[in-house]
Each structure stands twice: as structure tokens, then as C-alpha cells.
CSV table of C-alpha atoms in Angstrom, one decimal:
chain,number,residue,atom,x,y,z
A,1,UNK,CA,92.9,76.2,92.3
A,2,UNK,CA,95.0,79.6,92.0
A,3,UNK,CA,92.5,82.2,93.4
A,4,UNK,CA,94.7,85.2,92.4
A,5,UNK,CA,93.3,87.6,90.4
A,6,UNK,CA,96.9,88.6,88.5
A,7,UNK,CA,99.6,86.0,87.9
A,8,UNK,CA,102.3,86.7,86.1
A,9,UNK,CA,104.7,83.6,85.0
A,10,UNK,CA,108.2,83.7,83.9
A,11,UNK,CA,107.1,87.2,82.1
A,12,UNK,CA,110.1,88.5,79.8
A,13,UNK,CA,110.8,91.9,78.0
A,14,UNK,CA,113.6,92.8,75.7
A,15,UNK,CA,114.2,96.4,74.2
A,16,UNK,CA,116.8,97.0,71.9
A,17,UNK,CA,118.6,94.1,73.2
A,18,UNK,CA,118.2,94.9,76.7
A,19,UNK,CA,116.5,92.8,79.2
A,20,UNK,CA,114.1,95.2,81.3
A,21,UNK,CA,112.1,92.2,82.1
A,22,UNK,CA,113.9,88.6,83.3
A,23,UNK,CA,111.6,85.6,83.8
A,24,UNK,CA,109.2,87.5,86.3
A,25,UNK,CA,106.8,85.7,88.7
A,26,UNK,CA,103.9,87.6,90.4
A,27,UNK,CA,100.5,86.7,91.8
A,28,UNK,CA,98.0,89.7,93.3
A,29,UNK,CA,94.7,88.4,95.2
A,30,UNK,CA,91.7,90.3,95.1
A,31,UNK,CA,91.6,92.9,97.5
A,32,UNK,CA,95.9,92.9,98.2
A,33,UNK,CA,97.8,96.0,97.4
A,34,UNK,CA,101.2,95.7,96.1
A,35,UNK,CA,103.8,98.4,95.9
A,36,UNK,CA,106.4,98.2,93.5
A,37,UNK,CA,109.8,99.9,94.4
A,38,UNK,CA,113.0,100.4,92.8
A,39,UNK,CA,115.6,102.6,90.6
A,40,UNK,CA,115.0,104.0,87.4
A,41,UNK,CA,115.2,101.4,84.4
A,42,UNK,CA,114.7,98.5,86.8
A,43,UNK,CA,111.1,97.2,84.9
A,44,UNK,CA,108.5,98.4,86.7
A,45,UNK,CA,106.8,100.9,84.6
A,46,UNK,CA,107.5,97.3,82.0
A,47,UNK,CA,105.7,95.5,84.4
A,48,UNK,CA,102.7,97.2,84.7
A,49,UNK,CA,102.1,97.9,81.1
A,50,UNK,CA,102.6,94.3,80.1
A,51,UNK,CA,99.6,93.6,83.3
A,52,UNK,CA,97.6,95.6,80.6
A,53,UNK,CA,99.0,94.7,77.7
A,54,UNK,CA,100.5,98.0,76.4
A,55,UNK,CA,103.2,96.1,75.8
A,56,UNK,CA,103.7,92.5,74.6
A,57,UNK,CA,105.9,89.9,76.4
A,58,UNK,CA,108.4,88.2,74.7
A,59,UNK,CA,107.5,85.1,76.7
A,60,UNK,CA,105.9,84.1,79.3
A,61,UNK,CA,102.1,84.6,80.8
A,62,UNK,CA,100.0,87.2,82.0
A,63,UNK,CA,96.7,86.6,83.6
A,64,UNK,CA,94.2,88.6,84.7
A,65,UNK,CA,90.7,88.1,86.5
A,66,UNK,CA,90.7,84.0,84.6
A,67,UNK,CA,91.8,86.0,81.2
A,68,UNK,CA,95.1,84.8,79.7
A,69,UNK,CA,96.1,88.1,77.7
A,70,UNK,CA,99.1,86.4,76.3
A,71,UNK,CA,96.8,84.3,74.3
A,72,UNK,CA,96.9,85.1,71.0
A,73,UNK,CA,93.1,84.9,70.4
A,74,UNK,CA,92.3,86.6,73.7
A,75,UNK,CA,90.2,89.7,72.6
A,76,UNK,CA,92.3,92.2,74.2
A,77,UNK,CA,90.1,95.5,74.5
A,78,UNK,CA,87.5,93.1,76.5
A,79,UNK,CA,90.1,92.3,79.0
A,80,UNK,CA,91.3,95.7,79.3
A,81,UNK,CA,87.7,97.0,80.7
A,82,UNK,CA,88.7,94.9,83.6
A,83,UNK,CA,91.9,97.0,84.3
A,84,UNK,CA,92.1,100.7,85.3
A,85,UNK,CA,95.3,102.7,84.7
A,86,UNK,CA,96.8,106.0,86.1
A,87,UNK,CA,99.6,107.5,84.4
A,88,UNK,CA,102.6,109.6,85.5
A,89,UNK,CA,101.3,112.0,83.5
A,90,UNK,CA,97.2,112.9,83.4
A,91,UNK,CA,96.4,112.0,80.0
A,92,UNK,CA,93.3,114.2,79.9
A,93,UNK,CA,91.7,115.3,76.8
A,94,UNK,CA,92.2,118.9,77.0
A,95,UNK,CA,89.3,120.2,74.5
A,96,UNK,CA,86.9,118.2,77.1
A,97,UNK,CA,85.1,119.4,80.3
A,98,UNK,CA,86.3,117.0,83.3
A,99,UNK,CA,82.7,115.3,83.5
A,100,UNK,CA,83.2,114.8,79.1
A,101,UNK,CA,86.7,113.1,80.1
A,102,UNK,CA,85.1,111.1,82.4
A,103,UNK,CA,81.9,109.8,80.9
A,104,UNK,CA,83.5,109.3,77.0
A,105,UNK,CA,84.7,106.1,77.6
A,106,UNK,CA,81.6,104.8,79.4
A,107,UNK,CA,79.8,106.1,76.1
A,108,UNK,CA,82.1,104.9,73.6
A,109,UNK,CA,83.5,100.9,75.3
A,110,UNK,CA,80.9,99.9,77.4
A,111,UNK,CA,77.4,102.0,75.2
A,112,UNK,CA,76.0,103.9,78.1
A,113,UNK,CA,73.6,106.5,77.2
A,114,UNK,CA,74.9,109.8,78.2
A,115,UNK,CA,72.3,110.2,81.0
A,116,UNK,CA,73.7,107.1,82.3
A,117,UNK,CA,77.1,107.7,81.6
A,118,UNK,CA,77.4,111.2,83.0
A,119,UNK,CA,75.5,109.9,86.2
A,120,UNK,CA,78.6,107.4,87.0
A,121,UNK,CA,81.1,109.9,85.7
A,122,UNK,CA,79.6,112.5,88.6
A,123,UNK,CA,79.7,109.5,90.7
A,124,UNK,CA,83.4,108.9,91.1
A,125,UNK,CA,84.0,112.3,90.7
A,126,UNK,CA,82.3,113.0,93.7
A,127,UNK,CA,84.0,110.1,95.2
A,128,UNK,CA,87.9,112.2,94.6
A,129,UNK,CA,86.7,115.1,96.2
A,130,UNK,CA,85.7,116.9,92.8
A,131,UNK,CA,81.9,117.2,92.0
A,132,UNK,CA,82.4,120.7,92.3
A,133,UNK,CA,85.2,121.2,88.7
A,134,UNK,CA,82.6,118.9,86.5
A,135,UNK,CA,82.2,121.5,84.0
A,136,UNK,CA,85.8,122.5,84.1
A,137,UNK,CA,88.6,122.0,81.5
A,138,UNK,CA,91.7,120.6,82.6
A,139,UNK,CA,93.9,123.9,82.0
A,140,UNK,CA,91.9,125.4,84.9
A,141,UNK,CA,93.1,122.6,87.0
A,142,UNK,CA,95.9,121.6,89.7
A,143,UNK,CA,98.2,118.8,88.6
A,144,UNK,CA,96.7,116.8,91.9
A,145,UNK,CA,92.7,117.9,90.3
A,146,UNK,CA,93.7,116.2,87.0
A,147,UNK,CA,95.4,113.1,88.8
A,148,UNK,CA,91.9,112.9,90.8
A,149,UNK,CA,90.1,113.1,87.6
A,150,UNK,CA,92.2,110.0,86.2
A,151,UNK,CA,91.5,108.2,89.0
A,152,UNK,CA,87.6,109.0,88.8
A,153,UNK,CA,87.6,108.5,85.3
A,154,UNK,CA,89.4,104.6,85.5
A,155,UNK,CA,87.0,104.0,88.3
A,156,UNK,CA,84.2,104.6,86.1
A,157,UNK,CA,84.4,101.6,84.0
A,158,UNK,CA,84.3,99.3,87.6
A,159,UNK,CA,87.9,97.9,86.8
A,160,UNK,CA,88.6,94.6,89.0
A,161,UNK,CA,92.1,96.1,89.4
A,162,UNK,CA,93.4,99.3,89.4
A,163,UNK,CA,97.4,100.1,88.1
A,164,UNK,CA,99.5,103.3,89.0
A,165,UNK,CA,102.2,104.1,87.4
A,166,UNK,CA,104.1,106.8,89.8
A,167,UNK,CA,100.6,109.0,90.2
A,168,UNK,CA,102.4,111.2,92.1
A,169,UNK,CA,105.5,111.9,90.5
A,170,UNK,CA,104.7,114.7,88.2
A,171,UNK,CA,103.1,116.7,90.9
A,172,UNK,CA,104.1,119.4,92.9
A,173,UNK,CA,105.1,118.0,96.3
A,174,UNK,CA,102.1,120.4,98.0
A,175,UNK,CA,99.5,118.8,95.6
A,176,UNK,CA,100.8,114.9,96.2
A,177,UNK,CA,99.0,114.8,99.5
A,178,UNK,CA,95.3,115.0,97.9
A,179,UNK,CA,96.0,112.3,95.2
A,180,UNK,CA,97.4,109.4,97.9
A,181,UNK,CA,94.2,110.2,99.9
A,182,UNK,CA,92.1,109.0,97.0
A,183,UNK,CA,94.7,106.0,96.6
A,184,UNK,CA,94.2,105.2,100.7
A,185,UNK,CA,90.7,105.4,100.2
A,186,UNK,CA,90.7,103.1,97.5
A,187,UNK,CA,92.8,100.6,99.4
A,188,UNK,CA,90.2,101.3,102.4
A,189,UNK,CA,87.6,100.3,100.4
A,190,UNK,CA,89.3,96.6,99.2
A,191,UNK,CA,90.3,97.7,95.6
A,192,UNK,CA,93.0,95.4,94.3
A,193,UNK,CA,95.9,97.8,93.5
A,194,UNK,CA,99.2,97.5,91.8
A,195,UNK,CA,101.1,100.8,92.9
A,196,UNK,CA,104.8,101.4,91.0
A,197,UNK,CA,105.6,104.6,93.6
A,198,UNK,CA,109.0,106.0,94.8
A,199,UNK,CA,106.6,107.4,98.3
A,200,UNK,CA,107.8,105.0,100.8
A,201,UNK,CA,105.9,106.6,103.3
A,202,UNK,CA,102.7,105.8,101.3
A,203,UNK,CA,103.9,102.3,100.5
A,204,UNK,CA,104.8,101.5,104.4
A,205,UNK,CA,101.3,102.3,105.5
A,206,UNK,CA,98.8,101.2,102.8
A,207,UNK,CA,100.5,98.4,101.4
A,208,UNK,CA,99.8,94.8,101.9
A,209,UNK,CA,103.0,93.8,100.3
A,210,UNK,CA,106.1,95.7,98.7
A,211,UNK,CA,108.1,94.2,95.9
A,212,UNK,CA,111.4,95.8,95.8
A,213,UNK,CA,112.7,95.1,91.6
A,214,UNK,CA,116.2,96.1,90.3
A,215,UNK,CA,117.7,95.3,86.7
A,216,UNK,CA,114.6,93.6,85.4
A,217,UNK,CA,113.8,90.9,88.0
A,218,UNK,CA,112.2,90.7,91.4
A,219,UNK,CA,114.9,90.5,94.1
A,220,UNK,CA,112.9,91.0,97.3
A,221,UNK,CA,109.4,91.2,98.2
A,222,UNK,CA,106.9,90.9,101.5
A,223,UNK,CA,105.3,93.0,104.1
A,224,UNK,CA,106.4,96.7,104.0
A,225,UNK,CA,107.6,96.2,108.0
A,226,UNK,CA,110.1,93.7,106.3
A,227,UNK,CA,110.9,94.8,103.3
A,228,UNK,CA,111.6,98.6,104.4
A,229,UNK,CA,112.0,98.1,107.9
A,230,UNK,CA,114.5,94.8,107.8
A,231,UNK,CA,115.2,94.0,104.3
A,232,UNK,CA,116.9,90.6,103.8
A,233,UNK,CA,119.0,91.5,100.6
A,234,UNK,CA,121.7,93.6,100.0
A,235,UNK,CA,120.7,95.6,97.0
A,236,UNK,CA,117.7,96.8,98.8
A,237,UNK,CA,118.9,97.6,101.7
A,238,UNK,CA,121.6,99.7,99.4
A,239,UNK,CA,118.3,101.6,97.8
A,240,UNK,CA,116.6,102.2,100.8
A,241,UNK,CA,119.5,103.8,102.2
A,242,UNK,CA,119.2,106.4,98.7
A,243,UNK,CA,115.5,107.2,99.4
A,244,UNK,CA,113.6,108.7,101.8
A,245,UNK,CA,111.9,105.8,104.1
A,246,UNK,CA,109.7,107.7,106.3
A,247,UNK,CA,108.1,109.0,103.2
């Protein structure tokens, strides 16, 4: 019986006649967290928003806590309360107080009463470090404070996994130190993570496993010590000689 609670199989994605996705297999288990390297335009940002659904394979199957999303009667918004996502970019509402952004959706999917929902949303937000900036707007907020507040505000709906799409990447490299906390305490705590990141560092130390993707398929993947330290394949050895290892 397949205990994993992702599995990709033979996932595909064409746009405009260009493959970003080829016949992808992947399986996460509960609790693992799985960094996902490579250049630009190799499928990984694909990846994750087919894990969620954002976009639609063109074939294959995507499965997630028992839930076949590909299905075509599988009620999708249900499946997505399972599934936290952190964006590149924040993705606040900006006419809402931090607390407000974090407490709507608890109102609004899952029919919390405010009390409730605010109670969780001060929750999490206590849990990244910013109970303090409840009442503030995200204006009056550092790039890393509003990445915090993503974070707190996915973890408010108790997602069984938890997808970042390069959380770091739009941040000031002074303010990138604050979010990956959050991220390692996350992994501390047994969340099961799929992490698209270009910090090697980050990946070397918290991940269970690193998949290194280029031009749309998987062509190396294992434990960061092989993968970054003594990769087998050519191609990633040729990236990892572009980036930055030691993060």
C-alpha cells in the first residue's frame, strides 16, 4: 500500500507548444522535505502549481493525502484546504490588517466564527515571530514580515502539506534570514514540505531529499550530501558549479 502522502505519475505540461513538464514521477511521505533545484524555465514553479491544482496536467496523476485531483469529479477547493502555499511574491490583501489577512480564509472556507478564527490566526502569527504587527497593514511591513505573515496565514488552515515557491526570492538578502527560520522550524516540527528554492545553503541542511529538474523532467534526485556534495549527472554538476553551494 503507497503510504506517500504526494505522488505524482507520469505528470505532463505543455504551454504554447512547449513541454515545461515531461512525464514526471514524484512521491513525498509525510513528514519528508523535498527541495527542488534548478534553472529558470526548467518546471518547477509547473510542478508545484499542478501539486495544487493551479494548473491542470495534460496527463498524468496527481495525488494528494488519498485525493486524486486529476479526477474530474474530485471537488477541488476541498482538496486544496489540505495544501498550504507560499508565493514568490506575498500576496497579501493590502486594505487588510495582518491578523484580517490571516483569519479571512478561516472565516470564509472552513466557517469559523471570528472569535475563533482570529484566535488561530494570533496563533500562527505568534508562531513566525509576529504577534506583535497583528493590527498592522502590510505597507508598514518588511518584505521578510509579509513572507512570515504568508506562512502564518497557510498554516492557519492546518494544511497536511505545505508548498514554497522561492519564499525567499523577492526579499532583500538581509531580510531572507528570518523567513528560512520559520521554514527550519517548520521542518523541525515534521511538516511535510515541498520547497522550489535557489538557497542551497538552506536546502543542504533542512532537506531530506533534493530533486535537482532541468528542461521539464527530473534528472537527479536524493540526499542533499549526494546530490550537492557528489552529484552523479552531468548537468547538475554543470549547475551547481553556476550557484552558490555553501548557500
Amino acid at each position: 500500500m503507497n503510504t506517500a502522502l504526494v505522488e505524482l505519475a507520469a505528470v505532463s505540461k505543455t504551454f504554447s507548444g512547449q513541454r515545461v513538464l515531461d512525464d514526471i514521477d514524484l512521491e513525498v511521505e509525510r513528514g519528508e522535505v523535498v527541495c527542488v533545484i534548478g534553472p529558470s524555465g526548467s518546471g518547477k514553479s509547473t510542478l508545484l502549481r499542478c501539486v495544487n491544482r493551479l494548473e491542470t496536467p495534460d496527463s498524468g496523476r496527481v495525488v494528494v493525502a488519498g485525493v486524486d485531483l486529476t479526477d474530474p469529479d474530485c471537488d477541488i477547493d476541498a482538496a486544496r484546504r489540505q495544501i498550504g502555499m507560499v508565493f514568490q511574491q506575498f500576496n497579501l490583501f493590502a486594505h487588510r490588517n495582518v491578523l484580517d489577512n490571516c483569519a479571512l480564509a478561516l472565516r470564509t472556507v472552513l466557517g469559523l466564527k471570528r472569535t475563533e478564527a482570529e484566535r488561530k490566526a494570533r496563533d500562527q502569527l505568534e508562531w513566525v515571530g509576529l504577534a506583535d504587527r497583528a493590527n498592522a497593514y502590510p505597507s508598514e511591513l518588511s518584505g521578510g514580515q509579509q513572507q512570515r505573515v504568508a506562512i502564518a496565514r497557510a498554516l492557519a488552515m492546518d494544511p497536511a502539506l505545505m508548498l514554497f515557491d522561492e519564499p525567499t526570492s523577492a526579499l532583500d538578502p538581509e531580510l531572507v534570514g528570518d523567513v528560512l527560520t520559520v521554514m527550519r522550524r517548520l521542518a523541525d516540527a515534521g511538516t511535510t514540505m515541498i520547497v522550489v528554492t535557489h538557497e542551497m545553503g538552506f536546502a543542504r541542511e533542512v532537506a531530506d531529499r533534493v530533486v535537482f529538474m532541468d528542461a521539464g523532467r527530473i534528472v537527479e534526485q536524493g540526499t542533499p550530501a549526494q546530490v550537492l556534495g557528489h552529484p552523479r549527472v552531468e548537468r547538475t554538476r554543470d549547475f551547481l558549479q553556476r550557484v552558490s553551494v555553501s548557500g
